[in-house]
PDB file of C-alpha atoms in Angstrom:
ATOM      1  CA  MET A 262       1.723 -13.787  -7.660  1.00 85.00           C
ATOM      2  CA  THR A 263      -1.445 -12.204  -8.931  1.00 94.00           C
ATOM      3  CA  GLU A 264      -2.365  -8.527  -8.857  1.00 96.00           C
ATOM      4  CA  ALA A 265      -4.976  -9.356  -6.212  1.00 97.00           C
ATOM      5  CA  GLY A 266      -2.302 -11.030  -4.087  1.00 96.00           C
ATOM      6  CA  ILE A 267       0.003  -8.044  -4.438  1.00 97.00           C
ATOM      7  CA  ALA A 268      -2.882  -5.777  -3.415  1.00 97.00           C
ATOM      8  CA  ARG A 269      -3.527  -7.893  -0.299  1.00 96.00           C
ATOM      9  CA  LEU A 270       0.140  -7.752   0.694  1.00 96.00           C
ATOM     10  CA  THR A 271       0.297  -4.002   0.101  1.00 96.00           C
ATOM     11  CA  GLU A 272      -2.880  -3.442   2.102  1.00 95.00           C
ATOM     12  CA  ALA A 273      -1.518  -5.525   4.992  1.00 94.00           C
ATOM     13  CA  LEU A 274       1.713  -3.483   4.989  1.00 95.00           C
ATOM     14  CA  ASP A 275      -0.220  -0.205   4.878  1.00 94.00           C
ATOM     15  CA  THR A 276      -2.448  -1.301   7.768  1.00 92.00           C
ATOM     16  CA  GLU A 277       0.582  -2.357   9.775  1.00 91.00           C
ATOM     17  CA  GLN A 278       2.270   1.009   9.163  1.00 92.00           C
ATOM     18  CA  ASP A 279      -0.900   2.830  10.196  1.00 91.00           C
ATOM     19  CA  LEU A 280      -1.075   0.848  13.450  1.00 88.00           C
ATOM     20  CA  ILE A 281       2.566   1.595  14.252  1.00 88.00           C
ATOM     21  CA  ASP A 282       2.028   5.283  13.445  1.00 88.00           C
ATOM     22  CA  ARG A 283      -0.853   5.288  15.947  1.00 86.00           C
ATOM     23  CA  GLY A 284       1.343   3.667  18.603  1.00 81.00           C
ATOM     24  CA  VAL A 285      -0.093   0.149  18.390  1.00 76.00           C
ATOM     25  CA  THR A 286       2.854  -2.181  18.897  1.00 68.00           C
ATOM     26  CA  LEU A 287       1.112  -5.310  20.150  1.00 66.00           C
ATOM     27  CA  GLY A 288      -0.234  -7.719  17.554  1.00 65.00           C
ATOM     28  CA  HIS A 289       0.429  -5.343  14.661  1.00 62.00           C
ATOM     29  CA  ALA A 290       2.192  -7.953  12.526  1.00 64.00           C
ATOM     30  CA  ARG A 291      -0.258 -10.782  12.723  1.00 73.00           C
ATOM     31  CA  ASN A 292      -2.216  -9.960   9.578  1.00 84.00           C
ATOM     32  CA  LEU A 293       0.749  -9.908   7.176  1.00 90.00           C
ATOM     33  CA  HIS A 294       1.945 -13.342   8.241  1.00 89.00           C
ATOM     34  CA  SER A 295      -1.572 -14.693   7.722  1.00 90.00           C
ATOM     35  CA  VAL A 296      -1.862 -13.093   4.275  1.00 94.00           C
ATOM     36  CA  ILE A 297       1.470 -14.578   3.157  1.00 94.00           C
ATOM     37  CA  ALA A 298       0.421 -18.004   4.410  1.00 93.00           C
ATOM     38  CA  ASP A 299      -2.970 -17.730   2.735  1.00 94.00           C
ATOM     39  CA  LEU A 300      -1.386 -16.699  -0.568  1.00 95.00           C
ATOM     40  CA  ALA A 301       0.778 -19.830  -0.449  1.00 92.00           C
ATOM     41  CA  GLY A 302      -2.447 -21.761  -1.044  1.00 92.00           C
ATOM     42  CA  ASN A 303      -1.632 -24.503   1.446  1.00 94.00           C
ATOM     43  CA  PRO A 304      -4.153 -24.864   4.312  1.00 94.00           C
ATOM     44  CA  ALA A 305      -1.565 -26.661   6.474  1.00 96.00           C
ATOM     45  CA  ILE A 306       0.814 -23.695   6.177  1.00 93.00           C
ATOM     46  CA  THR A 307      -2.013 -21.313   7.031  1.00 92.00           C
ATOM     47  CA  LEU A 308      -2.853 -23.332  10.157  1.00 94.00           C
ATOM     48  CA  PHE A 309       0.822 -23.533  11.139  1.00 91.00           C
ATOM     49  CA  VAL A 310       1.220 -19.764  10.826  1.00 88.00           C
ATOM     50  CA  GLU A 311      -1.918 -19.179  12.884  1.00 88.00           C
ATOM     51  CA  VAL A 312      -0.482 -21.395  15.655  1.00 88.00           C
ATOM     52  CA  LEU A 313       2.849 -19.562  15.535  1.00 81.00           C
ATOM     53  CA  THR A 314       1.219 -16.146  15.664  1.00 79.00           C
ATOM     54  CA  GLN A 315      -0.847 -17.271  18.630  1.00 80.00           C
ATOM     55  CA  LEU A 316       2.338 -18.413  20.383  1.00 76.00           C
ATOM     56  CA  ASP A 317       3.866 -15.014  19.617  1.00 71.00           C
ATOM     57  CA  GLN A 318       0.773 -13.389  21.092  1.00 70.00           C
ATOM     58  CA  ASP A 319       0.917 -15.557  24.194  1.00 69.00           C
ATOM     59  CA  MET A 320       4.663 -15.458  24.832  1.00 66.00           C
ATOM     60  CA  VAL A 321       6.142 -12.255  23.429  1.00 62.00           C
ATOM     61  CA  GLN A 322       3.298  -9.802  23.166  1.00 59.00           C
ATOM     62  CA  GLN A 323       1.899 -10.729  26.577  1.00 61.00           C
ATOM     63  CA  THR A 324       5.323 -10.158  28.156  1.00 58.00           C
ATOM     64  CA  TRP A 325       5.442  -6.714  26.563  1.00 55.00           C
ATOM     65  CA  ALA A 326       1.901  -5.901  27.674  1.00 58.00           C
ATOM     66  CA  SER A 327       2.759  -6.778  31.254  1.00 58.00           C
ATOM     67  CA  GLY A 328       5.636  -4.308  31.302  1.00 55.00           C
ATOM     68  CA  GLY A 329       8.378  -6.735  30.294  1.00 53.00           C
ATOM     69  CA  GLN A 330       9.673  -4.324  27.669  1.00 53.00           C
ATOM     70  CA  PRO A 331       9.585  -0.519  27.759  1.00 49.00           C
ATOM     71  CA  ASP A 332       7.271   1.260  25.313  1.00 68.00           C
ATOM     72  CA  GLU A 333      10.189   2.688  23.331  1.00 78.00           C
ATOM     73  CA  GLU A 334      11.669  -0.801  22.850  1.00 76.00           C
ATOM     74  CA  GLN A 335       8.250  -2.115  21.810  1.00 75.00           C
ATOM     75  CA  HIS A 336       7.984   0.630  19.229  1.00 81.00           C
ATOM     76  CA  ASP A 337      11.508  -0.009  17.936  1.00 85.00           C
ATOM     77  CA  SER A 338      10.773  -3.741  17.689  1.00 82.00           C
ATOM     78  CA  ALA A 339       7.546  -3.029  15.808  1.00 84.00           C
ATOM     79  CA  VAL A 340       9.388  -0.744  13.375  1.00 90.00           C
ATOM     80  CA  ARG A 341      12.115  -3.358  12.767  1.00 90.00           C
ATOM     81  CA  SER A 342       9.455  -6.002  12.218  1.00 89.00           C
ATOM     82  CA  HIS A 343       7.650  -3.778   9.738  1.00 93.00           C
ATOM     83  CA  GLU A 344      10.897  -3.104   7.858  1.00 95.00           C
ATOM     84  CA  ALA A 345      11.494  -6.865   7.651  1.00 95.00           C
ATOM     85  CA  HIS A 346       7.936  -7.369   6.416  1.00 95.00           C
ATOM     86  CA  ARG A 347       8.404  -4.742   3.720  1.00 97.00           C
ATOM     87  CA  ALA A 348      11.624  -6.449   2.535  1.00 98.00           C
ATOM     88  CA  ILE A 349       9.915  -9.860   2.497  1.00 97.00           C
ATOM     89  CA  VAL A 350       6.977  -8.517   0.488  1.00 97.00           C
ATOM     90  CA  GLU A 351       9.350  -6.832  -1.983  1.00 98.00           C
ATOM     91  CA  ALA A 352      11.042 -10.181  -2.632  1.00 98.00           C
ATOM     92  CA  ILE A 353       7.701 -11.983  -2.978  1.00 97.00           C
ATOM     93  CA  VAL A 354       6.353  -9.405  -5.437  1.00 96.00           C
ATOM     94  CA  ALA A 355       9.609  -9.564  -7.426  1.00 97.00           C
ATOM     95  CA  GLY A 356       9.178 -13.338  -7.688  1.00 95.00           C
ATOM     96  CA  ASP A 357      12.464 -13.985  -5.880  1.00 97.00           C
ATOM     97  CA  ALA A 358      11.492 -16.965  -3.734  1.00 95.00           C
ATOM     98  CA  PRO A 359      15.014 -17.703  -2.385  1.00 97.00           C
ATOM     99  CA  LEU A 360      15.402 -14.093  -1.230  1.00 98.00           C
ATOM    100  CA  ALA A 361      11.908 -14.057   0.298  1.00 97.00           C
ATOM    101  CA  GLN A 362      12.690 -17.307   2.146  1.00 96.00           C
ATOM    102  CA  HIS A 363      16.009 -15.930   3.377  1.00 98.00           C
ATOM    103  CA  ARG A 364      14.403 -12.719   4.611  1.00 97.00           C
ATOM    104  CA  MET A 365      11.548 -14.597   6.300  1.00 93.00           C
ATOM    105  CA  ARG A 366      14.004 -16.950   7.997  1.00 95.00           C
ATOM    106  CA  ARG A 367      15.994 -13.986   9.376  1.00 96.00           C
ATOM    107  CA  HIS A 368      12.772 -12.322  10.520  1.00 90.00           C
ATOM    108  CA  LEU A 369      11.565 -15.462  12.324  1.00 85.00           C
ATOM    109  CA  GLN A 370      14.964 -15.839  13.993  1.00 89.00           C
ATOM    110  CA  ALA A 371      14.654 -12.266  15.259  1.00 87.00           C
ATOM    111  CA  ILE A 372      11.194 -13.065  16.636  1.00 78.00           C
ATOM    112  CA  ALA A 373      12.524 -16.228  18.305  1.00 78.00           C
ATOM    113  CA  ALA A 374      15.207 -14.149  20.021  1.00 79.00           C
ATOM    114  CA  LEU A 375      12.424 -12.165  21.715  1.00 70.00           C
ATOM    115  CA  LEU A 376      10.925 -15.263  23.316  1.00 66.00           C
ATOM    116  CA  PRO A 377      11.489 -15.704  27.043  1.00 61.00           C
ATOM    117  CA  GLU A 378      14.479 -17.930  27.879  1.00 64.00           C
ATOM    118  CA  ASP A 379      12.347 -20.831  29.119  1.00 57.00           C
ATOM    119  CA  ALA A 380      10.361 -20.887  25.859  1.00 52.00           C
ATOM    120  CA  ARG A 381      13.542 -21.343  23.776  1.00 51.00           C
ATOM    121  CA  GLU A 382      14.742 -24.415  25.672  1.00 53.00           C
TER     122      GLU A 382
END
């Protein structure tokens, strides 16, 4: 991890926190996932993450936007997501790949749990 990479991750976290503070709970997390994928240096991973974030946008975020989840729950979900992101970034910056992988896996499982029932089948 380079200093420039750490700066990109920190900036993405700061932007995400700013969006949450302003009440933006839809799509707030997309940038951090893209930055992590980009820093991996593998174009296939970057593409895969872009597809997954688009699915999140289409399936989870759209459900929230249409009133499928109350605003307070959206905010709480955004805060939990941000906390997970911060923990993932801490592990990445520390150079602890197994911990970063573990934290990312838990985070993605939490996102999957938000998908509508028919999307999980």
